[in-house]
Short mmCIF file of C-alpha atoms in Angstrom, two decimals:
data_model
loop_
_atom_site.label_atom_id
_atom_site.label_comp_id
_atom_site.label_asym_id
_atom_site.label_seq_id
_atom_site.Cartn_x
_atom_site.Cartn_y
_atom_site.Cartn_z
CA UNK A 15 -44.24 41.36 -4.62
CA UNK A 16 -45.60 41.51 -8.28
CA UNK A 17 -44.07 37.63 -9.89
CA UNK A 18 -44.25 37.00 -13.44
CA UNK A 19 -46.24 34.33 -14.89
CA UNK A 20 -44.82 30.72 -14.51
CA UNK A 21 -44.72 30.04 -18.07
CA UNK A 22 -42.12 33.21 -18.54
CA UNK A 23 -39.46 31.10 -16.04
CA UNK A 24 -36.84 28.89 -17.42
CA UNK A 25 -34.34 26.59 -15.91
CA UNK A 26 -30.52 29.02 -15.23
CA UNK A 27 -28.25 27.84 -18.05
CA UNK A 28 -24.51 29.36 -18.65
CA UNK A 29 -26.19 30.74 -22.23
CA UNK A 30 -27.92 33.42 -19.74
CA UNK A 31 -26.71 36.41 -19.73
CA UNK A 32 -26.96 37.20 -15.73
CA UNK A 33 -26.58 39.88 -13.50
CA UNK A 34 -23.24 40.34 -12.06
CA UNK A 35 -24.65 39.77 -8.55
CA UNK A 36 -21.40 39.53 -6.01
CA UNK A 37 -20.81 38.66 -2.19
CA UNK A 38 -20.52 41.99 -1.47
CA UNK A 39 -24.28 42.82 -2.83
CA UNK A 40 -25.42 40.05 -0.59
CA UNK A 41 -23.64 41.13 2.23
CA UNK A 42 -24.85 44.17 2.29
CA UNK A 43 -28.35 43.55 1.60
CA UNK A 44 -28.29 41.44 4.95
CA UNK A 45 -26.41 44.16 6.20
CA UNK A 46 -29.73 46.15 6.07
CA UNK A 47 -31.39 44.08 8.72
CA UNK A 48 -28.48 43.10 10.90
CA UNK A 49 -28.46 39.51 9.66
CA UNK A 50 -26.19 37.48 8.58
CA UNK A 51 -26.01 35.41 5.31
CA UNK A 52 -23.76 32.70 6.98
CA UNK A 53 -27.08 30.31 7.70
CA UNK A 54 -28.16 30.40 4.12
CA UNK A 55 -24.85 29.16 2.87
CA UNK A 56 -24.44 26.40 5.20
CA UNK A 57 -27.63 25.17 3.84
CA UNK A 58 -26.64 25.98 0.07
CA UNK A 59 -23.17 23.87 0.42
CA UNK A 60 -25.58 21.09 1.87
CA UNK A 61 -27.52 20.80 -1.23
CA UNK A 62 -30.59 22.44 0.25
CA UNK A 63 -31.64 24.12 -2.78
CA UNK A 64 -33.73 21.96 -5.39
CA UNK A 65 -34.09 24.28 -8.81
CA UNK A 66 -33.45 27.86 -9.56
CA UNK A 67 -35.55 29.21 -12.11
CA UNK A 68 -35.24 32.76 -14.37
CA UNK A 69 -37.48 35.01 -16.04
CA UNK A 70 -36.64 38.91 -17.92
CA UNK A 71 -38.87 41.53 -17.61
CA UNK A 72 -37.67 44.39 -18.90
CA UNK A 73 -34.77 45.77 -17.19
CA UNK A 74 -35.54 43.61 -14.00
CA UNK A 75 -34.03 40.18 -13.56
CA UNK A 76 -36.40 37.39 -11.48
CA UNK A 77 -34.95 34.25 -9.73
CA UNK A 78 -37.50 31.16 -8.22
CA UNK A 79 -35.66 28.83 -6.40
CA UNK A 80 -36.79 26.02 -4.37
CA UNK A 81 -35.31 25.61 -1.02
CA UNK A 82 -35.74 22.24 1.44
CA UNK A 83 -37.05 23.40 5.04
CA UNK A 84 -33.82 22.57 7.81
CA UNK A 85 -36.29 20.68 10.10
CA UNK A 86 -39.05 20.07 8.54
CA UNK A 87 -40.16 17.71 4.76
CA UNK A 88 -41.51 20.71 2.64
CA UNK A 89 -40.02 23.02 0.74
CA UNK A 90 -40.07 27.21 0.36
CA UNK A 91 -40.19 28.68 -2.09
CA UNK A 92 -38.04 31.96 -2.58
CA UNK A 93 -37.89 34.29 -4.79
CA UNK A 94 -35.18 37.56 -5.79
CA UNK A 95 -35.72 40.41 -7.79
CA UNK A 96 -32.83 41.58 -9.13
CA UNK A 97 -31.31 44.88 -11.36
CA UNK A 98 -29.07 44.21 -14.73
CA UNK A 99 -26.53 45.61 -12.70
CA UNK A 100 -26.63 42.65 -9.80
CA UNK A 101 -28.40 44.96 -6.82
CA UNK A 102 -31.07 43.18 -5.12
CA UNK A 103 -34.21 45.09 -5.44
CA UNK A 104 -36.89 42.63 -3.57
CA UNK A 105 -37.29 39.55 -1.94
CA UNK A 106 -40.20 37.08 -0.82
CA UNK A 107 -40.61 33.54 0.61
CA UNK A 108 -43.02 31.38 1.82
CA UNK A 109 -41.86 30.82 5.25
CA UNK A 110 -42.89 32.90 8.14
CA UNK A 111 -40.21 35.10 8.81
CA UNK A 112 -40.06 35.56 4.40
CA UNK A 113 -43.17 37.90 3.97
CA UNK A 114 -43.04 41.17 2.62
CA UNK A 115 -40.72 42.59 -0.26
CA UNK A 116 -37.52 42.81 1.61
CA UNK A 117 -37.46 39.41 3.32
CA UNK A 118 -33.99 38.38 4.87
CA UNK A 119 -34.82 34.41 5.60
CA UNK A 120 -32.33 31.86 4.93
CA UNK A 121 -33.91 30.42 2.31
CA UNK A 122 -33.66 34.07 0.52
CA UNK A 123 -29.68 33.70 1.39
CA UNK A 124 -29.64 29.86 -0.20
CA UNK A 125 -31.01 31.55 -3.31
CA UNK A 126 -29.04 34.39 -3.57
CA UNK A 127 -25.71 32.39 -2.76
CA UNK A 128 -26.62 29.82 -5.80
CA UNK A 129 -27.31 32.55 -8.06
CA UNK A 130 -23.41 34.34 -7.02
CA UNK A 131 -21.76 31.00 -7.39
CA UNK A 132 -23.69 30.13 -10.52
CA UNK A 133 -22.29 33.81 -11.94
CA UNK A 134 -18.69 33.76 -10.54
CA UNK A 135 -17.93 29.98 -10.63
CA UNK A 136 -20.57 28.28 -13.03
CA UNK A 137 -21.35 25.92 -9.96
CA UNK A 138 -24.43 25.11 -8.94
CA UNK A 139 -25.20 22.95 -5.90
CA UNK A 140 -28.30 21.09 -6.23
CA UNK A 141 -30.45 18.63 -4.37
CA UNK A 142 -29.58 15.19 -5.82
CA UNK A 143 -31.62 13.22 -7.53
CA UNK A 144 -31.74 9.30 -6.66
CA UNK A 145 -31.03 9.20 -10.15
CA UNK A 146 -28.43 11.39 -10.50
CA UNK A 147 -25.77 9.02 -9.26
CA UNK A 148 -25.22 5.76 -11.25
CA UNK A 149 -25.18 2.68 -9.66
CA UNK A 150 -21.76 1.19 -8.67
CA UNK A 151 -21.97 -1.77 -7.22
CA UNK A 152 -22.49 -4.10 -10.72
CA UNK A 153 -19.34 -2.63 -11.73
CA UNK A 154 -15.93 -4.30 -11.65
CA UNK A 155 -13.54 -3.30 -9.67
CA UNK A 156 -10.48 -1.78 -11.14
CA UNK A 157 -7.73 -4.38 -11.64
CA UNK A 158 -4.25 -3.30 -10.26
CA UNK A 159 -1.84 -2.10 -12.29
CA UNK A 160 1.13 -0.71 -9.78
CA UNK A 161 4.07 -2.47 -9.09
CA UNK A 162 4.40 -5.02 -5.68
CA UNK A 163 5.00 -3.25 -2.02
CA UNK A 164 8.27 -4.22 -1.48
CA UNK A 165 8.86 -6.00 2.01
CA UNK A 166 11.11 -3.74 3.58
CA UNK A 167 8.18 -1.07 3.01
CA UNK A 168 5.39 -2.68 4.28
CA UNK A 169 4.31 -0.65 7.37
CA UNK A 170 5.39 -2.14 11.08
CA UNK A 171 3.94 -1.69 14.31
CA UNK A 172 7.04 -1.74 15.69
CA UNK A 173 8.70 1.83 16.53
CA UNK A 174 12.15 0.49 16.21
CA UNK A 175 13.68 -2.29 14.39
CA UNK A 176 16.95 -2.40 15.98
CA UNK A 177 15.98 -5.00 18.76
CA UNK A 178 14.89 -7.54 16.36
CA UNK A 179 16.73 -10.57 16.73
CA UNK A 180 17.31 -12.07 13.21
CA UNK A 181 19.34 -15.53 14.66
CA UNK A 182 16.17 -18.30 14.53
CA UNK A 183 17.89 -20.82 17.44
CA UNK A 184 18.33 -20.44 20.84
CA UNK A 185 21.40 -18.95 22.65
CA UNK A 186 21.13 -22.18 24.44
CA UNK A 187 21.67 -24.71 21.81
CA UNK A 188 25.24 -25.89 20.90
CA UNK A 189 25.85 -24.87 17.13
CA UNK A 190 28.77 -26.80 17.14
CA UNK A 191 26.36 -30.00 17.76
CA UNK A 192 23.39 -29.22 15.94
CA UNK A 193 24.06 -30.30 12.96
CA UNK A 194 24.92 -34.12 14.45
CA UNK A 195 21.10 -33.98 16.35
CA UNK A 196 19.36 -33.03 13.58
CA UNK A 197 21.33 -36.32 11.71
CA UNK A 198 20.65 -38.49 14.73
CA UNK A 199 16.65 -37.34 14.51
CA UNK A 200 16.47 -37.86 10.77
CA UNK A 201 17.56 -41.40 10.70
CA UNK A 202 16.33 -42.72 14.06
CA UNK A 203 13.18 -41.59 13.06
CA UNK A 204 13.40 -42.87 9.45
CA UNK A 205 12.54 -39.91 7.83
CA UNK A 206 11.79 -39.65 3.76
CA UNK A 207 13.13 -36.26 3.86
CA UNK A 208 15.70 -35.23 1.42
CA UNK A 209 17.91 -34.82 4.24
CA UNK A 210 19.17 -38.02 4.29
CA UNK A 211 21.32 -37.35 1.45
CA UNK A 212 23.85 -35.29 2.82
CA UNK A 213 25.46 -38.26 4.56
CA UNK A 214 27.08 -41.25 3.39
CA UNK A 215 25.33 -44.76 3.07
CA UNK A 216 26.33 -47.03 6.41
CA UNK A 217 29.15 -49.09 4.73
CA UNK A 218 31.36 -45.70 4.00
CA UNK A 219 30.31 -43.40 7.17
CA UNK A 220 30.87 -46.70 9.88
CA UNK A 221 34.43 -45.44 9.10
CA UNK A 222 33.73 -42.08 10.24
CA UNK A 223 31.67 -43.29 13.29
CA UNK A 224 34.07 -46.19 14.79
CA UNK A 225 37.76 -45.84 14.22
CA UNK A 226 38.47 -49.09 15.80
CA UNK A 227 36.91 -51.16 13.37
CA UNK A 228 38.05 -52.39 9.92
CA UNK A 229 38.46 -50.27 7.43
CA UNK A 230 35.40 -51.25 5.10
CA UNK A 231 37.69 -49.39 2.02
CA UNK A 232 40.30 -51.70 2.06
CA UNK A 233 38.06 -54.48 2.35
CA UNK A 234 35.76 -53.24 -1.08
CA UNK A 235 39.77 -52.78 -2.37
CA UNK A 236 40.85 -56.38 -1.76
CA UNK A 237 37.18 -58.06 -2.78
CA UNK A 238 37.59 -56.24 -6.52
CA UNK A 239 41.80 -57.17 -5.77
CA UNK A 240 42.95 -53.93 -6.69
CA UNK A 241 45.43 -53.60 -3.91
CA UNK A 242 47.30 -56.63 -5.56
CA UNK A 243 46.72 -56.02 -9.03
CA UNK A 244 49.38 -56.78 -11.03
CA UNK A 245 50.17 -56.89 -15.01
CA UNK A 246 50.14 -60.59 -15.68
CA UNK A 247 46.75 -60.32 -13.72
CA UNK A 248 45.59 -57.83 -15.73
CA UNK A 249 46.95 -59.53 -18.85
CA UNK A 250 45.01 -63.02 -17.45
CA UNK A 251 41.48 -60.73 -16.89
CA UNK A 252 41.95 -59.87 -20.35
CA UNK A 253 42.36 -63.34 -21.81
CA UNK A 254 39.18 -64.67 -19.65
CA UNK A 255 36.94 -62.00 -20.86
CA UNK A 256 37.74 -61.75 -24.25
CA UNK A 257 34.98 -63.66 -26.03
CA UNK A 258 32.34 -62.66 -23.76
CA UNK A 259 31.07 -59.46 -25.84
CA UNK A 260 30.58 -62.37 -28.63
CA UNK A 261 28.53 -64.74 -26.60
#
């Protein structure tokens, strides 16, 4: 196969004016020799191929392209001769089964299915470059911006929520009592909760807790006599503490 000169190849740009090279022209150049192209485009959607190159020469088109070996650290190189109307004309590679003018390798196949997807789709799959791909990890991360998952969304292991029991005490424990225990635990304990507030200081609940004694109300009432306060007492309270906001 007759190649142009190296310096006549440039890198495929979508400026090129290309053959209209289809599926159906590489089908059926496979076709020829009972193969199938199927190989060479696994390998093309794997990034196998690492340049395709063009050069015009008259009315023939001719592609260079690059191609890694499946199982082994080199690298074929293919090339495709091609009309101005997209039929293959000849083909050569490198590798064994790629010598003559009408090889039917899959590295032929990786070249010719870049080229068609390059044409159709302006797509190229390439090896990548370890520079290719910018580095990530000095980046910050994104900050979130979405509202809060609300509770009753959050995702359960559970199948079912209708056996949940939502009551936090025991069937056991006497409601009707509970509320005395947890009084009788707070202040034999002599807790500083807050707790202690709901109740009444010992002179005013002994009332509550022992009917049989004296009522400490009346006695408060009769100390500050205002069970048997009358008007001339009032009157006399009056007269007694009359000069005292002076003194």
């Amino acid at each position: 196969m007759v190649l142009p000169d190296n310096d006549a190849y440039l890198d495929i740009n979508s400026s090129m004016k290309l053959p209209p090279i289809t599926k159906e022209h590489i089908t059926l150049y496979f076709l020829q020799f009972h193969k199938n192209p199927n190989d060479g485009k696994s390998l093309y959607e794997a990034r196998f191929l690492h340049i395709l190159r063009a050069a015009f020469i008259g009315d023939s088109c001719y592609f260079k392209g690059y191609v890694k070996a499946s199982m082994k650290r080199i690298m074929y190189e293919a090339n495709v001769k091609l009309s101005i109307k997209g039929e293959i004309l000849e083909c050569n590679c490198e590798c064994v089964a790629g010598s003559g003018v009408s090889a039917h390798c899959k590295h032929v196949a990786v070249v010719l299915c870049g080229l068609e997807n390059f044409i159709n789709d302006k797509i190229l799959l390439k090896t990548e470059a370890p520079t290719e791909k910018l580095q990530t990890f000095h980046m910050p991360k994104k900050v979130f911006t979405g509202s809060p998952l609300k509770a009753h969304k959050l995702p359960s292991k559970r199948k079912s929520i209708e056996n949940i029991v939502f009551e936090p005490y025991k069937k056991r424990i006497n409601v009707q009592e509970y509320t005395q225990k947890v009084r009788n635990i707070i202040l034999n304990c002599k807790s500083q909760m807050p707790f202690k507030q709901l109740w009444a200081c010992k002179s005013i609940s002994i009332e509550n807790d022992h009917d049989y004694c004296r009522l400490v109300t009346n006695q408060i009432f009769e100390q500050l006599e205002l069970n048997t306060l009358s008007l001339n007492r009032i009157q006399e309270i009056e007269r007694e503490t009359l000069r005292e906001r002076k003194s």
